[in-house]
Amino acid sequence: MRDRVRGHAGATDFDIVIDGEPREAARALARAASGQRASAFALSEEWGGWRVVSQAGGWQIDVERLRGGSLEDDLALRDFTVNAIAEPLGDPASGSGELIDPLGGLGDLERRRLRAAGPRAFPDDPLRVLRLVRIAIELDLEPTRQTAVEAAAHAGALRAVSPERVFMELRRIVATPRARKGIELMREIGATAVVLPELDALRGVQQSHFHHLDVYDHTLEVLDQTIALSADPVAIAPSVISEEHASQLATVLAEPLADELTRGEALRWGALLHDIAKPLTRAVSAQDGPAGERRVTFIDHDRRGAELAQEILGRLRASSRLGMHVAALVRNHLRLGFLVHQPQPLARRAVFAYLRACEPVEVDVTLLSVADRLATRGARSGEAIDAHLRLARTVLGAALRWHSEGPPDALVRGDELARELDIAPGPRLGELLEELAKACYAGEIATHNEALAYARAVLASSVDRTPKMGRA
């Protein structure tokens, strides 16, 4: 009803309340829609809810038993007034039923405000503290002061909510275009300190003079830059991303990854957690920096951050695939910046090493590094940003090709190489194959025979360098 009032037609998700048995109603609905491959199953043991899902029709209906003595009482038990609007069942095509709105949800929609349905909204289900944030940013509504105060008073109770339910809301918050607003609202009502305390710990952590923000605000700016780059990369970084690359990049970011997230949505988690270990690794050098201040460092925050990111997502019961993907983003987010200091244009072998180290996030982490660099505007930031973007343009094209075509092969199979060189399968053979792949990528070899000759030369060179043991 809320979405219809807002002019969003074509709803596929319906909630039905009946004064009867949800199981029987759900099964009857599934039988009636059997031609659309509909099935019914139990949804909530606590409330006795059932869900009907149509695989062919792409819709779902949740059926719940009426709570309270009347529909008005039932609506008063909902989360927010904008979600407590009902319509009597009738001809679904006509949509002509008079709306039932005992709590003033229609007026709240018109005024673009979000208001709790009643005093039991948050005590009955503390997850509604996060749902407040998600609905506010998804629908562009402003929580009333009283509702925000009530949410803050129950934020601590989120600790008792199952991690899976918490992650479901966090996932949707981070996936919205207004994710930064959502994170800021979470902090204002005290939810961040409960569900993402490591993120809250970034507040007030000061950085070197190369940064203009503390770690927390820098993180939110990187999140903003990541969202903007994903939406319109050519407009945000025209010197990095061509129209051709933008099209390829959009395809990569739209790929489904895990937990109902695309690669682009998972990239936002990489932005949110890329500096998560900085409070753990912050140190101040004994020597003065170039501007006369002590030099602030965060040595090893990339590696420790990857471990922490995986731990956080594991705690939230995210999939291991998402955890490993985000950890790889965090672990490798500094790599491109390090390459800026190498001779330019970057040698093909160096590009190969970068792509090999970063795969399977070679495209994603390159974009993250651009967002990170654009959000770092301290001392000498102009020249640093320019140098980073010049390098990123070359590397991004290579990363997109690597992602679509895969890494180069070694031009010779491992079993054949072992036979030709008379070496046993093992780590040494793997190292030779990797060296051949690197030489192929660098354009140093191009044929099977050249690969064999190159491998013999590499093996001979390593034997010559082996220390000889003399007699005592």
Coordinates of C-alpha atoms in Angstrom, one line a residue:
M1 CA 0.0 0.0 0.0
R2 CA 2.8 2.3 0.9
D3 CA 4.5 1.8 -2.5
R4 CA 1.3 2.2 -4.4
V5 CA 0.7 5.5 -2.7
R6 CA 4.2 6.6 -3.7
G7 CA 3.4 5.8 -7.3
H8 CA 5.5 2.6 -7.5
A9 CA 3.3 0.2 -9.5
G10 CA 3.9 -3.4 -10.2
A11 CA 4.5 -4.7 -6.7
T12 CA 5.6 -8.3 -6.4
D13 CA 5.8 -8.6 -2.6
F14 CA 2.5 -8.8 -0.7
D15 CA 1.7 -9.1 3.0
I16 CA -1.8 -10.6 3.8
V17 CA -3.3 -10.8 7.3
I18 CA -6.2 -13.2 7.9
D19 CA -8.4 -14.0 10.8
G20 CA -7.8 -17.7 10.3
E21 CA -5.1 -20.3 9.7
P22 CA -2.2 -19.0 7.5
R23 CA -1.0 -22.5 6.6
E24 CA -4.3 -23.4 4.9
A25 CA -4.6 -20.1 3.2
A26 CA -1.0 -20.3 1.9
R27 CA -1.5 -23.8 0.6
A28 CA -4.7 -22.7 -1.1
L29 CA -2.9 -19.8 -2.8
A30 CA -0.2 -22.1 -4.0
R31 CA -2.7 -24.6 -5.5
A32 CA -4.5 -21.7 -7.2
A33 CA -1.2 -20.5 -8.7
S34 CA 0.2 -23.9 -9.5
G35 CA 0.5 -22.9 -13.2
Q36 CA 3.1 -20.3 -12.1
R37 CA 5.1 -22.9 -10.2
A38 CA 4.0 -21.5 -6.8
S39 CA 5.0 -23.2 -3.5
A40 CA 4.1 -22.6 0.1
F41 CA 6.3 -23.0 3.2
A42 CA 6.4 -22.0 6.9
L43 CA 8.1 -18.6 7.4
S44 CA 7.9 -17.9 11.1
E45 CA 7.4 -20.3 14.0
E46 CA 6.8 -17.5 16.4
W47 CA 4.0 -15.9 14.5
G48 CA 2.9 -18.9 12.4
G49 CA 3.5 -17.1 9.2
W50 CA 3.7 -18.8 5.8
R51 CA 5.1 -17.7 2.5
V52 CA 3.9 -18.4 -1.1
V53 CA 6.5 -18.0 -3.8
S54 CA 6.0 -18.1 -7.5
Q55 CA 9.1 -19.1 -9.5
A56 CA 7.5 -18.3 -12.8
G57 CA 5.6 -15.2 -11.8
G58 CA 8.3 -13.7 -9.8
W59 CA 6.1 -12.7 -6.8
Q60 CA 5.7 -13.7 -3.2
I61 CA 2.9 -13.4 -0.6
D62 CA 3.4 -13.6 3.2
V63 CA 0.3 -14.8 5.1
E64 CA 0.1 -14.1 8.8
R65 CA -2.6 -14.5 11.4
L66 CA -4.4 -11.4 12.7
R67 CA -2.8 -10.2 15.9
G68 CA -4.9 -8.3 18.4
G69 CA -8.7 -8.2 18.4
S70 CA -9.0 -6.2 15.2
L71 CA -7.2 -5.1 12.1
E72 CA -6.6 -1.8 13.7
D73 CA -4.9 -3.5 16.7
D74 CA -2.9 -5.6 14.3
L75 CA -1.6 -2.5 12.4
A76 CA -0.7 -0.9 15.7
L77 CA 1.8 -3.8 16.2
R78 CA 3.7 -3.0 13.0
D79 CA 7.1 -1.3 12.9
F80 CA 6.3 2.2 11.4
T81 CA 3.2 4.0 10.4
V82 CA 4.0 4.0 6.7
N83 CA 4.0 0.2 6.9
A84 CA 0.7 0.1 8.8
I85 CA -1.6 0.9 5.9
A86 CA -4.0 -1.9 4.7
E87 CA -6.6 -2.5 2.1
P88 CA -9.5 -5.1 2.3
L89 CA -9.1 -8.0 0.0
G90 CA -11.1 -7.7 -3.1
D91 CA -10.4 -7.5 -6.8
P92 CA -6.6 -7.1 -6.9
A93 CA -6.7 -5.7 -10.4
S94 CA -9.0 -2.8 -9.5
G95 CA -7.1 -1.5 -6.5
S96 CA -10.3 0.3 -5.6
G97 CA -10.6 -0.7 -1.9
E98 CA -10.6 2.1 0.6
L99 CA -7.3 2.2 2.5
I100 CA -7.3 1.5 6.2
D101 CA -4.9 3.9 7.9
P102 CA -5.6 4.2 11.7
L103 CA -2.1 5.5 12.5
G104 CA -1.8 8.3 10.0
G105 CA 0.8 6.6 7.7
L106 CA -0.5 8.3 4.6
G107 CA 0.0 11.7 6.2
D108 CA 3.5 10.7 7.3
L109 CA 4.3 9.6 3.7
E110 CA 3.1 13.0 2.4
R111 CA 5.3 14.8 5.0
R112 CA 8.2 12.4 4.2
R113 CA 8.6 11.4 7.9
L114 CA 9.2 8.1 9.5
R115 CA 7.4 7.4 12.8
A116 CA 7.2 4.4 15.0
A117 CA 3.8 2.7 14.9
G118 CA 3.6 2.6 18.7
P119 CA 5.5 2.4 22.0
R120 CA 6.2 -1.3 21.6
A121 CA 7.7 -1.0 18.1
F122 CA 11.4 -1.3 19.2
P123 CA 10.9 -3.4 22.4
D124 CA 9.0 -6.0 20.4
D125 CA 11.7 -6.4 17.8
P126 CA 15.1 -4.5 18.3
L127 CA 16.0 -5.2 14.7
R128 CA 13.6 -2.3 13.9
V129 CA 16.4 0.0 15.0
L130 CA 18.3 -1.0 11.9
R131 CA 15.2 -1.2 9.8
L132 CA 14.5 2.5 10.8
V133 CA 17.8 3.3 9.0
R134 CA 17.2 1.2 6.0
I135 CA 13.6 2.4 5.4
A136 CA 14.7 6.0 6.0
I137 CA 17.4 6.0 3.3
E138 CA 15.5 3.7 0.9
L139 CA 12.4 5.9 0.9
D140 CA 14.1 9.2 1.6
L141 CA 12.2 9.7 4.9
E142 CA 13.2 11.6 8.0
P143 CA 12.7 9.9 11.3
T144 CA 10.8 12.0 13.8
R145 CA 12.8 13.1 16.9
Q146 CA 10.7 10.9 19.2
T147 CA 11.2 7.8 17.0
A148 CA 15.0 8.4 16.8
V149 CA 15.1 8.8 20.6
E150 CA 13.2 5.5 21.0
A151 CA 15.4 3.7 18.5
A152 CA 18.6 5.0 20.3
A153 CA 17.2 3.8 23.6
H154 CA 16.9 0.2 22.3
A155 CA 20.0 0.1 20.1
G156 CA 21.8 -2.0 22.7
A157 CA 19.2 -4.7 22.4
L158 CA 20.5 -5.4 18.9
R159 CA 23.1 -7.6 20.6
A160 CA 20.3 -10.2 21.2
V161 CA 19.2 -10.2 17.6
S162 CA 20.4 -13.0 15.4
P163 CA 23.5 -12.0 13.3
E164 CA 21.7 -13.2 10.1
R165 CA 18.9 -10.8 10.6
V166 CA 21.3 -7.9 11.4
F167 CA 23.3 -8.6 8.3
M168 CA 20.2 -8.7 6.2
E169 CA 19.5 -5.1 7.1
L170 CA 23.1 -4.0 6.9
R171 CA 23.4 -5.5 3.5
R172 CA 20.5 -3.5 2.2
I173 CA 21.7 -0.3 3.9
V174 CA 25.2 -0.5 2.3
A175 CA 23.6 -1.4 -1.1
T176 CA 21.6 1.8 -1.4
P177 CA 22.8 4.9 -3.2
R178 CA 22.6 6.8 0.1
A179 CA 24.7 4.3 2.0
R180 CA 26.8 7.0 3.7
K181 CA 23.6 8.7 5.0
G182 CA 22.6 5.3 6.4
I183 CA 26.0 4.8 8.1
E184 CA 25.8 8.3 9.6
L185 CA 22.2 7.6 10.9
M186 CA 23.3 4.3 12.4
R187 CA 26.0 6.1 14.4
E188 CA 23.6 8.9 15.5
I189 CA 21.2 6.4 17.1
G190 CA 24.0 4.2 18.5
A191 CA 23.6 1.2 16.3
T192 CA 27.1 1.2 14.8
A193 CA 28.7 0.8 18.2
V194 CA 26.7 -2.4 18.7
V195 CA 26.7 -4.1 15.3
L196 CA 29.9 -2.7 13.8
P197 CA 32.0 -1.6 16.7
E198 CA 35.2 -1.7 14.7
L199 CA 33.8 0.9 12.3
D200 CA 32.8 3.1 15.3
A201 CA 36.4 2.8 16.6
L202 CA 37.7 4.7 13.5
R203 CA 36.2 7.9 14.8
G204 CA 38.9 10.4 16.0
V205 CA 41.8 8.3 14.7
Q206 CA 44.1 11.0 13.2
Q207 CA 46.2 10.3 10.2
S208 CA 49.3 11.8 8.6
H209 CA 49.5 15.2 7.0
F210 CA 48.8 13.5 3.6
H211 CA 45.2 13.0 4.8
H212 CA 42.6 15.8 5.4
L213 CA 40.2 13.6 7.5
D214 CA 40.4 11.2 10.4
V215 CA 40.0 7.5 9.5
Y216 CA 36.3 7.4 10.1
D217 CA 35.4 10.3 7.8
H218 CA 38.0 9.2 5.3
T219 CA 36.2 5.8 5.2
L220 CA 32.9 7.4 4.5
E221 CA 34.3 9.5 1.8
V222 CA 35.9 6.4 0.2
L223 CA 32.5 4.8 0.3
D224 CA 31.0 7.8 -1.4
Q225 CA 33.7 7.8 -4.1
T226 CA 33.2 4.1 -4.6
I227 CA 29.4 4.5 -5.1
A228 CA 30.0 7.5 -7.5
L229 CA 32.7 5.6 -9.5
S230 CA 30.4 2.6 -9.9
A231 CA 27.5 4.7 -11.0
D232 CA 29.3 7.0 -13.5
P233 CA 33.0 6.2 -13.7
V234 CA 33.7 8.4 -16.7
A235 CA 32.3 11.5 -15.1
I236 CA 34.2 10.9 -11.8
A237 CA 37.5 9.7 -13.2
P238 CA 37.6 10.6 -17.0
S239 CA 41.4 10.3 -17.0
V240 CA 41.2 6.7 -15.8
I241 CA 38.1 5.2 -17.3
S242 CA 37.3 5.4 -21.0
E243 CA 33.8 4.8 -22.4
E244 CA 34.9 1.3 -23.4
H245 CA 36.3 0.5 -20.0
A246 CA 33.2 1.9 -18.3
S247 CA 31.0 -0.5 -20.2
Q248 CA 33.2 -3.5 -19.3
L249 CA 33.4 -2.3 -15.7
A250 CA 29.6 -2.1 -15.4
T251 CA 29.4 -5.7 -16.6
V252 CA 31.9 -6.8 -14.0
L253 CA 30.3 -4.9 -11.1
A254 CA 26.9 -6.3 -12.0
E255 CA 28.0 -9.9 -11.7
P256 CA 26.3 -11.8 -8.8
L257 CA 28.8 -12.6 -6.1
A258 CA 27.3 -13.9 -2.9
D259 CA 24.6 -13.3 -0.3
E260 CA 22.4 -11.7 -2.9
L261 CA 25.1 -9.0 -3.5
T262 CA 26.7 -8.1 -6.8
R263 CA 30.4 -7.5 -7.1
G264 CA 29.7 -3.7 -7.1
E265 CA 27.7 -4.0 -3.8
A266 CA 30.5 -6.1 -2.3
L267 CA 33.0 -3.5 -3.3
R268 CA 31.2 -1.1 -0.9
W269 CA 32.0 -3.4 1.9
G270 CA 35.6 -3.3 0.8
A271 CA 35.4 0.5 1.0
L272 CA 33.8 0.4 4.4
L273 CA 36.4 -2.0 5.8
H274 CA 39.5 -1.1 3.9
D275 CA 41.1 0.8 6.8
I276 CA 39.4 -1.1 9.6
A277 CA 42.7 -2.1 11.2
K278 CA 44.2 1.4 11.4
P279 CA 43.4 1.8 15.1
L280 CA 45.2 -1.4 15.8
T281 CA 48.3 -0.4 13.8
R282 CA 48.7 3.3 14.4
A283 CA 52.1 4.4 15.5
V284 CA 54.0 7.7 15.7
S285 CA 57.6 7.8 14.6
A286 CA 60.4 9.2 16.7
Q287 CA 61.6 11.5 13.9
D288 CA 59.9 14.6 12.7
G289 CA 58.0 14.5 9.4
P290 CA 58.6 16.9 6.4
A291 CA 56.1 19.4 7.9
G292 CA 57.8 19.3 11.3
E293 CA 55.3 16.9 12.9
R294 CA 55.8 13.4 14.1
R295 CA 55.1 10.9 11.3
V296 CA 52.0 8.8 11.8
T297 CA 52.1 5.3 10.3
F298 CA 49.7 2.3 10.0
I299 CA 52.2 -0.4 9.0
D300 CA 50.6 -3.7 8.1
H301 CA 47.0 -2.4 8.4
D302 CA 46.2 -4.0 5.0
R303 CA 47.1 -7.5 6.1
R304 CA 45.6 -7.2 9.6
G305 CA 42.6 -5.4 8.1
A306 CA 41.9 -8.4 5.8
E307 CA 41.8 -10.7 8.8
L308 CA 39.6 -8.4 10.7
A309 CA 37.2 -7.9 7.7
Q310 CA 36.8 -11.6 7.4
E311 CA 36.2 -11.9 11.1
I312 CA 33.5 -9.2 11.1
L313 CA 31.6 -10.7 8.2
G314 CA 31.9 -14.1 9.8
R315 CA 30.4 -12.7 13.0
L316 CA 27.5 -11.4 10.9
R317 CA 27.1 -14.9 9.4
A318 CA 27.9 -13.7 5.9
S319 CA 29.0 -16.4 3.4
S320 CA 32.6 -17.4 3.4
R321 CA 32.8 -16.4 -0.3
L322 CA 31.8 -12.8 0.6
G323 CA 34.2 -12.8 3.5
M324 CA 37.1 -13.9 1.4
H325 CA 36.2 -11.5 -1.4
V326 CA 36.1 -8.5 0.9
A327 CA 39.3 -9.6 2.7
A328 CA 41.1 -9.7 -0.7
L329 CA 39.9 -6.2 -1.4
V330 CA 41.3 -5.0 2.0
R331 CA 44.5 -6.9 1.7
N332 CA 45.3 -5.5 -1.7
H333 CA 44.0 -2.0 -1.6
L334 CA 47.5 -0.4 -1.2
R335 CA 49.2 -2.4 -4.0
L336 CA 48.5 0.1 -6.8
G337 CA 49.7 3.0 -4.7
F338 CA 53.0 1.2 -4.1
L339 CA 53.5 0.8 -7.9
V340 CA 53.3 4.6 -8.5
H341 CA 56.9 4.8 -7.2
Q342 CA 58.2 2.4 -9.8
P343 CA 59.6 3.6 -13.2
Q344 CA 56.8 4.5 -15.6
P345 CA 55.3 3.2 -17.8
L346 CA 55.0 0.2 -15.6
A347 CA 56.9 -2.9 -16.9
R348 CA 54.7 -5.7 -18.1
R349 CA 56.2 -8.0 -15.5
A350 CA 55.2 -5.6 -12.7
V351 CA 51.6 -5.5 -14.1
F352 CA 51.6 -9.3 -14.2
A353 CA 52.7 -9.4 -10.5
Y354 CA 50.0 -6.9 -9.5
L355 CA 47.2 -8.8 -11.3
R356 CA 48.4 -12.2 -10.0
A357 CA 48.6 -11.0 -6.5
C358 CA 45.1 -9.3 -6.6
E359 CA 43.1 -11.9 -8.5
P360 CA 40.2 -12.6 -8.3
V361 CA 39.6 -9.0 -7.3
E362 CA 42.0 -7.4 -9.8
V363 CA 39.3 -5.2 -11.3
D364 CA 37.4 -4.4 -8.1
V365 CA 40.5 -3.4 -6.0
T366 CA 41.8 -1.2 -8.8
L367 CA 38.6 0.8 -8.6
L368 CA 38.8 0.8 -4.8
S369 CA 42.3 2.2 -4.9
V370 CA 41.1 5.0 -7.2
A371 CA 38.3 5.8 -4.7
D372 CA 40.8 5.7 -1.8
R373 CA 43.2 8.1 -3.6
L374 CA 40.4 10.5 -4.6
A375 CA 39.4 10.7 -0.9
T376 CA 42.9 11.5 0.3
R377 CA 43.4 15.2 -0.1
G378 CA 46.1 16.3 2.3
A379 CA 49.6 17.6 1.6
R380 CA 50.7 17.4 -2.1
S381 CA 47.5 15.6 -2.9
G382 CA 47.2 17.0 -6.4
E383 CA 50.3 15.5 -7.8
A384 CA 49.8 12.3 -5.9
I385 CA 46.2 11.9 -7.3
D386 CA 47.4 12.6 -10.8
A387 CA 50.2 10.0 -10.7
H388 CA 47.9 7.4 -9.2
L389 CA 45.2 8.0 -11.8
R390 CA 47.7 7.8 -14.7
L391 CA 48.8 4.4 -13.5
A392 CA 45.3 3.3 -12.8
R393 CA 44.2 3.9 -16.4
T394 CA 46.8 1.4 -17.7
V395 CA 46.3 -1.2 -14.9
L396 CA 42.5 -1.1 -15.1
G397 CA 42.5 -2.0 -18.8
A398 CA 44.9 -4.8 -18.1
A399 CA 42.7 -6.0 -15.2
L400 CA 39.6 -6.0 -17.3
R401 CA 41.3 -8.1 -19.9
W402 CA 42.6 -10.5 -17.2
H403 CA 39.1 -10.8 -15.8
S404 CA 37.5 -11.6 -19.1
E405 CA 40.2 -13.7 -20.7
G406 CA 41.9 -15.2 -17.7
P407 CA 45.6 -15.1 -16.9
P408 CA 48.1 -16.3 -19.6
D409 CA 49.1 -19.9 -19.7
A410 CA 52.6 -21.2 -19.6
L411 CA 52.6 -22.4 -23.3
V412 CA 53.5 -25.8 -22.0
R413 CA 51.8 -28.3 -19.7
G414 CA 53.2 -29.1 -16.4
D415 CA 53.6 -32.9 -17.0
E416 CA 55.5 -32.2 -20.3
L417 CA 57.7 -29.6 -18.6
A418 CA 58.6 -32.1 -15.9
R419 CA 59.4 -34.7 -18.5
E420 CA 61.5 -32.4 -20.7
L421 CA 63.5 -31.0 -17.8
D422 CA 63.6 -34.2 -15.8
I423 CA 62.3 -32.7 -12.6
A424 CA 59.7 -34.1 -10.2
P425 CA 56.3 -32.5 -9.7
G426 CA 56.4 -30.2 -6.8
P427 CA 56.9 -26.5 -5.8
R428 CA 59.9 -26.0 -8.2
L429 CA 57.8 -27.1 -11.1
G430 CA 55.0 -24.7 -10.1
E431 CA 57.5 -21.9 -9.8
L432 CA 58.8 -22.6 -13.4
L433 CA 55.2 -22.6 -14.8
E434 CA 54.5 -19.3 -13.1
E435 CA 57.8 -17.8 -14.5
L436 CA 56.7 -19.0 -18.0
A437 CA 53.3 -17.4 -17.6
K438 CA 55.0 -14.1 -16.5
A439 CA 57.4 -14.2 -19.4
C440 CA 54.5 -14.9 -21.8
Y441 CA 52.6 -11.9 -20.4
A442 CA 55.6 -9.7 -20.7
G443 CA 56.0 -10.7 -24.4
E444 CA 59.3 -12.4 -23.9
I445 CA 58.2 -15.8 -25.2
A446 CA 55.3 -16.6 -27.6
T447 CA 55.7 -20.3 -28.6
H448 CA 55.9 -23.7 -27.1
N449 CA 59.5 -24.2 -28.1
E450 CA 60.5 -20.8 -26.7
A451 CA 58.8 -21.7 -23.5
L452 CA 60.8 -24.9 -23.2
A453 CA 64.1 -23.1 -24.0
Y454 CA 63.2 -20.4 -21.5
A455 CA 62.5 -22.9 -18.8
R456 CA 65.8 -24.7 -19.4
A457 CA 67.6 -21.4 -19.1
V458 CA 65.8 -20.5 -15.8
L459 CA 66.5 -23.9 -14.4
A460 CA 70.2 -23.8 -15.4
S461 CA 70.6 -20.4 -13.9
S462 CA 69.1 -21.5 -10.6
V463 CA 71.4 -24.5 -10.5
D464 CA 74.5 -22.3 -11.2
R465 CA 73.5 -20.1 -8.2
T466 CA 73.2 -23.1 -5.9
P467 CA 75.9 -22.8 -3.2
K468 CA 78.5 -25.6 -3.5
M469 CA 79.5 -27.5 -0.4
G470 CA 83.2 -27.9 0.1
R471 CA 85.1 -30.6 2.0
A472 CA 85.9 -30.0 5.7

